[in-house]
Amino acid sequence: MNLTRKKIVAGNWKMNLTLQESQSLVAELIGMIADEKKNDCEVYLFPSFIYINTLLRQTQETSIHIGAQNCSNKSTGAYTGETSIRMLSSVGCKAVLIGHSERRTYYQETNITSAEKINLAIEQHITPFYCIGETLNERNANQQFEIIEQQLNEGIFHLNADHFSKCVIAYEPIWAIGTGLTATIDQAQEMHAFIRNKITEKYSVNVAQQVSILYGGSCNEQNANELFSLPDVDGGLIGGASLKSRNFMNIIKAFQ
Ligand code: PGA
């Protein structure tokens, strides 16, 4: 772990938790984080859209950031059921997940729609967490580097250096998401270093050294410490293990 980059632990709640469960989880986390004075890791939570406003108010005086799990690739208009980046900005939301593999798999989202969303997020000063990752078939065919490079080239490398520096990258091998299979520390470090090299080639060493690259995919309190101690892993995007305050807090504490 490089000390100059932001360390980030983010909870992607997906389609889980009621309003009451969400508020209890946040209240527990606020208490636990307040007790951990030494921890300088940034904490993000990505709840359902309909709780964002309430949770923003609940976390107002705390260090917890609230983000959205998705946004529309259109700026405004007749798109029933969609939520625009301007709407997110208007409630004070500061971050958004873009290109999560579940959006790509179940809702046909692509590198191109991700690029459109990233542009809108940057315009509204909302931090995009751009999610990339290969399938098991792609890894078995040794195509993982090609796939990741394409996701970077088509989804985010159109940004200028200044805008790119405002983004967070989340590497999430699809075969590790929700499966209990985690990338080995060698696989994780190898891919994170590959991504950072691509950023260096496209922008500069400086930009590459500034951008946080998170690992996601069955990251939990047992493996977080090992993963977060890798030189190019700057934190985690956590699904299942972010739904219980104690588990999530132990992952945050893996940075100490
Ligand atoms: P998981 O999900 O931690 O449950 O594997 C990670 C993610 O999808 O962001």
mmCIF file with all atom_site columns, C-alpha atoms in Angstrom, residues 9-172:
data_model
loop_
_atom_site.group_PDB
_atom_site.id
_atom_site.type_symbol
_atom_site.label_atom_id
_atom_site.label_alt_id
_atom_site.label_comp_id
_atom_site.label_asym_id
_atom_site.label_entity_id
_atom_site.label_seq_id
_atom_site.pdbx_PDB_ins_code
_atom_site.Cartn_x
_atom_site.Cartn_y
_atom_site.Cartn_z
_atom_site.occupancy
_atom_site.B_iso_or_equiv
_atom_site.pdbx_formal_charge
_atom_site.auth_seq_id
_atom_site.auth_comp_id
_atom_site.auth_asym_id
_atom_site.auth_atom_id
_atom_site.pdbx_PDB_model_num
ATOM 1   C CA . VAL A 1 9   ? -13.199 0.879   1.940   1.00 0.00 ? 9   VAL A CA 1
ATOM 2   C CA . ALA A 1 10  ? -16.570 0.988   0.196   1.00 0.00 ? 10  ALA A CA 1
ATOM 3   C CA . GLY A 1 11  ? -19.692 -1.031  0.911   1.00 0.00 ? 11  GLY A CA 1
ATOM 4   C CA . ASN A 1 12  ? -21.857 -1.935  -2.071  1.00 0.00 ? 12  ASN A CA 1
ATOM 5   C CA . TRP A 1 13  ? -25.140 -2.948  -0.486  1.00 0.00 ? 13  TRP A CA 1
ATOM 6   C CA . LYS A 1 14  ? -26.704 -3.966  -3.822  1.00 0.00 ? 14  LYS A CA 1
ATOM 7   C CA . MET A 1 15  ? -30.451 -4.752  -3.500  1.00 0.00 ? 15  MET A CA 1
ATOM 8   C CA . ASN A 1 16  ? -30.287 -5.561  0.212   1.00 0.00 ? 16  ASN A CA 1
ATOM 9   C CA . LEU A 1 17  ? -31.566 -4.050  3.475   1.00 0.00 ? 17  LEU A CA 1
ATOM 10  C CA . THR A 1 18  ? -34.765 -2.210  4.377   1.00 0.00 ? 18  THR A CA 1
ATOM 11  C CA . LEU A 1 19  ? -34.704 1.458   5.355   1.00 0.00 ? 19  LEU A CA 1
ATOM 12  C CA . GLN A 1 20  ? -34.720 0.527   9.047   1.00 0.00 ? 20  GLN A CA 1
ATOM 13  C CA . GLU A 1 21  ? -31.927 -2.040  8.601   1.00 0.00 ? 21  GLU A CA 1
ATOM 14  C CA . SER A 1 22  ? -29.895 0.509   6.651   1.00 0.00 ? 22  SER A CA 1
ATOM 15  C CA . GLN A 1 23  ? -30.290 3.154   9.339   1.00 0.00 ? 23  GLN A CA 1
ATOM 16  C CA . SER A 1 24  ? -29.326 0.705   12.109  1.00 0.00 ? 24  SER A CA 1
ATOM 17  C CA . LEU A 1 25  ? -26.261 -0.432  10.174  1.00 0.00 ? 25  LEU A CA 1
ATOM 18  C CA . VAL A 1 26  ? -25.182 3.169   9.626   1.00 0.00 ? 26  VAL A CA 1
ATOM 19  C CA . ALA A 1 27  ? -25.765 4.055   13.293  1.00 0.00 ? 27  ALA A CA 1
ATOM 20  C CA . GLU A 1 28  ? -23.622 1.089   14.379  1.00 0.00 ? 28  GLU A CA 1
ATOM 21  C CA . LEU A 1 29  ? -20.868 2.030   11.938  1.00 0.00 ? 29  LEU A CA 1
ATOM 22  C CA . ILE A 1 30  ? -20.854 5.667   13.073  1.00 0.00 ? 30  ILE A CA 1
ATOM 23  C CA . GLY A 1 31  ? -20.294 4.475   16.638  1.00 0.00 ? 31  GLY A CA 1
ATOM 24  C CA . MET A 1 32  ? -17.573 1.996   15.697  1.00 0.00 ? 32  MET A CA 1
ATOM 25  C CA . ILE A 1 33  ? -15.714 4.439   13.441  1.00 0.00 ? 33  ILE A CA 1
ATOM 26  C CA . ALA A 1 34  ? -15.791 7.122   16.144  1.00 0.00 ? 34  ALA A CA 1
ATOM 27  C CA . ASP A 1 35  ? -14.023 4.643   18.459  1.00 0.00 ? 35  ASP A CA 1
ATOM 28  C CA . GLU A 1 36  ? -11.274 4.030   15.853  1.00 0.00 ? 36  GLU A CA 1
ATOM 29  C CA . LYS A 1 37  ? -9.466  7.330   16.077  1.00 0.00 ? 37  LYS A CA 1
ATOM 30  C CA . LYS A 1 38  ? -6.285  6.308   14.276  1.00 0.00 ? 38  LYS A CA 1
ATOM 31  C CA . ASN A 1 39  ? -7.857  5.048   11.072  1.00 0.00 ? 39  ASN A CA 1
ATOM 32  C CA . ASP A 1 40  ? -7.345  7.333   8.061   1.00 0.00 ? 40  ASP A CA 1
ATOM 33  C CA . CYS A 1 41  ? -9.207  5.171   5.573   1.00 0.00 ? 41  CYS A CA 1
ATOM 34  C CA . GLU A 1 42  ? -12.130 6.797   3.709   1.00 0.00 ? 42  GLU A CA 1
ATOM 35  C CA . VAL A 1 43  ? -15.419 4.957   4.098   1.00 0.00 ? 43  VAL A CA 1
ATOM 36  C CA . TYR A 1 44  ? -18.094 4.968   1.386   1.00 0.00 ? 44  TYR A CA 1
ATOM 37  C CA . LEU A 1 45  ? -21.498 3.305   1.476   1.00 0.00 ? 45  LEU A CA 1
ATOM 38  C CA . PHE A 1 46  ? -23.542 2.629   -1.656  1.00 0.00 ? 46  PHE A CA 1
ATOM 39  C CA . PRO A 1 47  ? -27.152 1.980   -0.550  1.00 0.00 ? 47  PRO A CA 1
ATOM 40  C CA . SER A 1 48  ? -30.345 1.800   -2.581  1.00 0.00 ? 48  SER A CA 1
ATOM 41  C CA . PHE A 1 49  ? -31.252 5.087   -4.302  1.00 0.00 ? 49  PHE A CA 1
ATOM 42  C CA . ILE A 1 50  ? -34.308 5.549   -2.129  1.00 0.00 ? 50  ILE A CA 1
ATOM 43  C CA . TYR A 1 51  ? -32.246 5.686   1.088   1.00 0.00 ? 51  TYR A CA 1
ATOM 44  C CA . ILE A 1 52  ? -29.555 8.057   -0.147  1.00 0.00 ? 52  ILE A CA 1
ATOM 45  C CA . ASN A 1 53  ? -31.208 11.236  1.083   1.00 0.00 ? 53  ASN A CA 1
ATOM 46  C CA . THR A 1 54  ? -31.981 9.843   4.534   1.00 0.00 ? 54  THR A CA 1
ATOM 47  C CA . LEU A 1 55  ? -28.523 8.334   4.963   1.00 0.00 ? 55  LEU A CA 1
ATOM 48  C CA . LEU A 1 56  ? -26.845 11.537  3.783   1.00 0.00 ? 56  LEU A CA 1
ATOM 49  C CA . ARG A 1 57  ? -28.606 13.317  6.638   1.00 0.00 ? 57  ARG A CA 1
ATOM 50  C CA . GLN A 1 58  ? -27.724 10.561  9.107   1.00 0.00 ? 58  GLN A CA 1
ATOM 51  C CA . THR A 1 59  ? -24.026 10.750  8.185   1.00 0.00 ? 59  THR A CA 1
ATOM 52  C CA . GLN A 1 60  ? -23.842 14.548  7.890   1.00 0.00 ? 60  GLN A CA 1
ATOM 53  C CA . GLU A 1 61  ? -21.540 15.134  10.848  1.00 0.00 ? 61  GLU A CA 1
ATOM 54  C CA . THR A 1 62  ? -19.458 12.005  10.230  1.00 0.00 ? 62  THR A CA 1
ATOM 55  C CA . SER A 1 63  ? -16.645 10.917  7.907   1.00 0.00 ? 63  SER A CA 1
ATOM 56  C CA . ILE A 1 64  ? -18.844 8.401   6.046   1.00 0.00 ? 64  ILE A CA 1
ATOM 57  C CA . HIS A 1 65  ? -19.562 9.206   2.386   1.00 0.00 ? 65  HIS A CA 1
ATOM 58  C CA . ILE A 1 66  ? -22.782 8.069   0.721   1.00 0.00 ? 66  ILE A CA 1
ATOM 59  C CA . GLY A 1 67  ? -22.849 7.173   -2.967  1.00 0.00 ? 67  GLY A CA 1
ATOM 60  C CA . ALA A 1 68  ? -25.212 5.697   -5.563  1.00 0.00 ? 68  ALA A CA 1
ATOM 61  C CA . GLN A 1 69  ? -24.943 2.224   -7.105  1.00 0.00 ? 69  GLN A CA 1
ATOM 62  C CA . ASN A 1 70  ? -25.737 3.487   -10.601 1.00 0.00 ? 70  ASN A CA 1
ATOM 63  C CA . CYS A 1 71  ? -26.965 6.484   -12.581 1.00 0.00 ? 71  CYS A CA 1
ATOM 64  C CA . SER A 1 72  ? -28.499 7.147   -15.979 1.00 0.00 ? 72  SER A CA 1
ATOM 65  C CA . ASN A 1 73  ? -26.309 7.708   -19.012 1.00 0.00 ? 73  ASN A CA 1
ATOM 66  C CA . LYS A 1 74  ? -28.750 10.442  -20.081 1.00 0.00 ? 74  LYS A CA 1
ATOM 67  C CA . SER A 1 75  ? -28.655 13.865  -18.527 1.00 0.00 ? 75  SER A CA 1
ATOM 68  C CA . THR A 1 76  ? -32.409 14.536  -18.244 1.00 0.00 ? 76  THR A CA 1
ATOM 69  C CA . GLY A 1 77  ? -35.775 13.812  -19.863 1.00 0.00 ? 77  GLY A CA 1
ATOM 70  C CA . ALA A 1 78  ? -38.317 11.075  -20.557 1.00 0.00 ? 78  ALA A CA 1
ATOM 71  C CA . TYR A 1 79  ? -36.493 8.020   -19.160 1.00 0.00 ? 79  TYR A CA 1
ATOM 72  C CA . THR A 1 80  ? -38.984 6.385   -16.795 1.00 0.00 ? 80  THR A CA 1
ATOM 73  C CA . GLY A 1 81  ? -37.402 4.782   -13.775 1.00 0.00 ? 81  GLY A CA 1
ATOM 74  C CA . GLU A 1 82  ? -33.969 6.311   -14.275 1.00 0.00 ? 82  GLU A CA 1
ATOM 75  C CA . THR A 1 83  ? -32.007 8.525   -11.883 1.00 0.00 ? 83  THR A CA 1
ATOM 76  C CA . SER A 1 84  ? -29.804 11.243  -13.305 1.00 0.00 ? 84  SER A CA 1
ATOM 77  C CA . ILE A 1 85  ? -26.478 12.444  -12.053 1.00 0.00 ? 85  ILE A CA 1
ATOM 78  C CA . ARG A 1 86  ? -27.985 15.924  -11.590 1.00 0.00 ? 86  ARG A CA 1
ATOM 79  C CA . MET A 1 87  ? -30.589 14.411  -9.263  1.00 0.00 ? 87  MET A CA 1
ATOM 80  C CA . LEU A 1 88  ? -27.831 12.720  -7.268  1.00 0.00 ? 88  LEU A CA 1
ATOM 81  C CA . SER A 1 89  ? -25.892 15.947  -7.114  1.00 0.00 ? 89  SER A CA 1
ATOM 82  C CA . SER A 1 90  ? -28.969 17.875  -5.977  1.00 0.00 ? 90  SER A CA 1
ATOM 83  C CA . VAL A 1 91  ? -29.308 15.717  -2.839  1.00 0.00 ? 91  VAL A CA 1
ATOM 84  C CA . GLY A 1 92  ? -25.606 16.043  -2.054  1.00 0.00 ? 92  GLY A CA 1
ATOM 85  C CA . CYS A 1 93  ? -24.456 12.621  -3.215  1.00 0.00 ? 93  CYS A CA 1
ATOM 86  C CA . LYS A 1 94  ? -20.714 12.647  -3.909  1.00 0.00 ? 94  LYS A CA 1
ATOM 87  C CA . ALA A 1 95  ? -19.904 9.265   -5.501  1.00 0.00 ? 95  ALA A CA 1
ATOM 88  C CA . VAL A 1 96  ? -21.371 6.747   -7.924  1.00 0.00 ? 96  VAL A CA 1
ATOM 89  C CA . LEU A 1 97  ? -20.544 3.173   -8.947  1.00 0.00 ? 97  LEU A CA 1
ATOM 90  C CA . ILE A 1 98  ? -20.273 2.875   -12.716 1.00 0.00 ? 98  ILE A CA 1
ATOM 91  C CA . GLY A 1 99  ? -19.991 -0.267  -14.823 1.00 0.00 ? 99  GLY A CA 1
ATOM 92  C CA . HIS A 1 100 ? -20.481 -2.772  -12.019 1.00 0.00 ? 100 HIS A CA 1
ATOM 93  C CA . SER A 1 101 ? -20.417 -6.287  -13.474 1.00 0.00 ? 101 SER A CA 1
ATOM 94  C CA . GLU A 1 102 ? -24.010 -6.923  -12.360 1.00 0.00 ? 102 GLU A CA 1
ATOM 95  C CA . ARG A 1 103 ? -25.110 -3.876  -14.388 1.00 0.00 ? 103 ARG A CA 1
ATOM 96  C CA . ARG A 1 104 ? -23.092 -5.155  -17.342 1.00 0.00 ? 104 ARG A CA 1
ATOM 97  C CA . THR A 1 105 ? -24.441 -8.715  -17.054 1.00 0.00 ? 105 THR A CA 1
ATOM 98  C CA . TYR A 1 106 ? -28.116 -8.162  -16.193 1.00 0.00 ? 106 TYR A CA 1
ATOM 99  C CA . TYR A 1 107 ? -28.790 -4.743  -17.745 1.00 0.00 ? 107 TYR A CA 1
ATOM 100 C CA . GLN A 1 108 ? -26.615 -4.871  -20.869 1.00 0.00 ? 108 GLN A CA 1
ATOM 101 C CA . GLU A 1 109 ? -24.422 -1.982  -19.815 1.00 0.00 ? 109 GLU A CA 1
ATOM 102 C CA . THR A 1 110 ? -21.174 -1.573  -21.703 1.00 0.00 ? 110 THR A CA 1
ATOM 103 C CA . ASN A 1 111 ? -17.895 0.281   -21.672 1.00 0.00 ? 111 ASN A CA 1
ATOM 104 C CA . ILE A 1 112 ? -19.589 2.892   -23.856 1.00 0.00 ? 112 ILE A CA 1
ATOM 105 C CA . THR A 1 113 ? -22.536 3.532   -21.483 1.00 0.00 ? 113 THR A CA 1
ATOM 106 C CA . SER A 1 114 ? -19.999 3.618   -18.633 1.00 0.00 ? 114 SER A CA 1
ATOM 107 C CA . ALA A 1 115 ? -18.025 6.315   -20.472 1.00 0.00 ? 115 ALA A CA 1
ATOM 108 C CA . GLU A 1 116 ? -21.206 8.385   -20.895 1.00 0.00 ? 116 GLU A CA 1
ATOM 109 C CA . LYS A 1 117 ? -22.030 8.067   -17.198 1.00 0.00 ? 117 LYS A CA 1
ATOM 110 C CA . ILE A 1 118 ? -18.471 8.922   -16.168 1.00 0.00 ? 118 ILE A CA 1
ATOM 111 C CA . ASN A 1 119 ? -18.646 12.135  -18.235 1.00 0.00 ? 119 ASN A CA 1
ATOM 112 C CA . LEU A 1 120 ? -21.887 13.184  -16.552 1.00 0.00 ? 120 LEU A CA 1
ATOM 113 C CA . ALA A 1 121 ? -20.486 12.378  -13.092 1.00 0.00 ? 121 ALA A CA 1
ATOM 114 C CA . ILE A 1 122 ? -17.325 14.401  -13.704 1.00 0.00 ? 122 ILE A CA 1
ATOM 115 C CA . GLU A 1 123 ? -19.435 17.376  -14.898 1.00 0.00 ? 123 GLU A CA 1
ATOM 116 C CA . GLN A 1 124 ? -21.365 17.306  -11.622 1.00 0.00 ? 124 GLN A CA 1
ATOM 117 C CA . HIS A 1 125 ? -18.245 16.804  -9.449  1.00 0.00 ? 125 HIS A CA 1
ATOM 118 C CA . ILE A 1 126 ? -19.361 13.345  -8.368  1.00 0.00 ? 126 ILE A CA 1
ATOM 119 C CA . THR A 1 127 ? -16.586 10.760  -7.985  1.00 0.00 ? 127 THR A CA 1
ATOM 120 C CA . PRO A 1 128 ? -17.006 7.827   -10.389 1.00 0.00 ? 128 PRO A CA 1
ATOM 121 C CA . PHE A 1 129 ? -15.949 4.433   -9.027  1.00 0.00 ? 129 PHE A CA 1
ATOM 122 C CA . TYR A 1 130 ? -15.387 2.686   -12.357 1.00 0.00 ? 130 TYR A CA 1
ATOM 123 C CA . CYS A 1 131 ? -15.711 -1.104  -11.996 1.00 0.00 ? 131 CYS A CA 1
ATOM 124 C CA . ILE A 1 132 ? -13.841 -3.442  -14.311 1.00 0.00 ? 132 ILE A CA 1
ATOM 125 C CA . GLY A 1 133 ? -13.151 -7.154  -14.289 1.00 0.00 ? 133 GLY A CA 1
ATOM 126 C CA . GLU A 1 134 ? -12.933 -10.313 -16.369 1.00 0.00 ? 134 GLU A CA 1
ATOM 127 C CA . THR A 1 135 ? -15.151 -13.423 -16.378 1.00 0.00 ? 135 THR A CA 1
ATOM 128 C CA . LEU A 1 136 ? -13.871 -16.873 -15.445 1.00 0.00 ? 136 LEU A CA 1
ATOM 129 C CA . ASN A 1 137 ? -13.908 -17.950 -19.104 1.00 0.00 ? 137 ASN A CA 1
ATOM 130 C CA . GLU A 1 138 ? -11.821 -14.947 -20.040 1.00 0.00 ? 138 GLU A CA 1
ATOM 131 C CA . ARG A 1 139 ? -9.309  -15.705 -17.299 1.00 0.00 ? 139 ARG A CA 1
ATOM 132 C CA . ASN A 1 140 ? -9.175  -19.381 -18.249 1.00 0.00 ? 140 ASN A CA 1
ATOM 133 C CA . ALA A 1 141 ? -8.433  -18.303 -21.808 1.00 0.00 ? 141 ALA A CA 1
ATOM 134 C CA . ASN A 1 142 ? -5.731  -15.957 -20.441 1.00 0.00 ? 142 ASN A CA 1
ATOM 135 C CA . GLN A 1 143 ? -7.575  -12.940 -21.875 1.00 0.00 ? 143 GLN A CA 1
ATOM 136 C CA . GLN A 1 144 ? -7.859  -11.014 -18.589 1.00 0.00 ? 144 GLN A CA 1
ATOM 137 C CA . PHE A 1 145 ? -5.298  -8.334  -19.462 1.00 0.00 ? 145 PHE A CA 1
ATOM 138 C CA . GLU A 1 146 ? -6.837  -7.704  -22.879 1.00 0.00 ? 146 GLU A CA 1
ATOM 139 C CA . ILE A 1 147 ? -10.314 -7.363  -21.352 1.00 0.00 ? 147 ILE A CA 1
ATOM 140 C CA . ILE A 1 148 ? -9.182  -4.991  -18.628 1.00 0.00 ? 148 ILE A CA 1
ATOM 141 C CA . GLU A 1 149 ? -7.250  -2.886  -21.125 1.00 0.00 ? 149 GLU A CA 1
ATOM 142 C CA . GLN A 1 150 ? -10.333 -2.635  -23.333 1.00 0.00 ? 150 GLN A CA 1
ATOM 143 C CA . GLN A 1 151 ? -12.521 -1.656  -20.364 1.00 0.00 ? 151 GLN A CA 1
ATOM 144 C CA . LEU A 1 152 ? -10.030 1.090   -19.514 1.00 0.00 ? 152 LEU A CA 1
ATOM 145 C CA . ASN A 1 153 ? -9.606  2.287   -23.101 1.00 0.00 ? 153 ASN A CA 1
ATOM 146 C CA . GLU A 1 154 ? -13.294 2.393   -23.961 1.00 0.00 ? 154 GLU A CA 1
ATOM 147 C CA . GLY A 1 155 ? -14.747 3.312   -20.578 1.00 0.00 ? 155 GLY A CA 1
ATOM 148 C CA . ILE A 1 156 ? -12.471 5.872   -18.965 1.00 0.00 ? 156 ILE A CA 1
ATOM 149 C CA . PHE A 1 157 ? -9.249  6.659   -20.851 1.00 0.00 ? 157 PHE A CA 1
ATOM 150 C CA . HIS A 1 158 ? -11.010 9.328   -22.927 1.00 0.00 ? 158 HIS A CA 1
ATOM 151 C CA . LEU A 1 159 ? -10.807 11.608  -19.860 1.00 0.00 ? 159 LEU A CA 1
ATOM 152 C CA . ASN A 1 160 ? -8.050  14.173  -19.589 1.00 0.00 ? 160 ASN A CA 1
ATOM 153 C CA . ALA A 1 161 ? -5.502  13.686  -16.808 1.00 0.00 ? 161 ALA A CA 1
ATOM 154 C CA . ASP A 1 162 ? -7.163  16.177  -14.499 1.00 0.00 ? 162 ASP A CA 1
ATOM 155 C CA . HIS A 1 163 ? -10.562 14.485  -14.729 1.00 0.00 ? 163 HIS A CA 1
ATOM 156 C CA . PHE A 1 164 ? -9.089  10.985  -14.606 1.00 0.00 ? 164 PHE A CA 1
ATOM 157 C CA . SER A 1 165 ? -7.314  11.843  -11.346 1.00 0.00 ? 165 SER A CA 1
ATOM 158 C CA . LYS A 1 166 ? -10.720 12.447  -9.747  1.00 0.00 ? 166 LYS A CA 1
ATOM 159 C CA . CYS A 1 167 ? -11.850 8.840   -10.397 1.00 0.00 ? 167 CYS A CA 1
ATOM 160 C CA . VAL A 1 168 ? -11.475 5.629   -8.440  1.00 0.00 ? 168 VAL A CA 1
ATOM 161 C CA . ILE A 1 169 ? -10.947 2.293   -10.199 1.00 0.00 ? 169 ILE A CA 1
ATOM 162 C CA . ALA A 1 170 ? -12.367 -0.930  -8.756  1.00 0.00 ? 170 ALA A CA 1
ATOM 163 C CA . TYR A 1 171 ? -10.918 -4.165  -10.098 1.00 0.00 ? 171 TYR A CA 1
ATOM 164 C CA . GLU A 1 172 ? -13.483 -6.894  -9.501  1.00 0.00 ? 172 GLU A CA 1
#
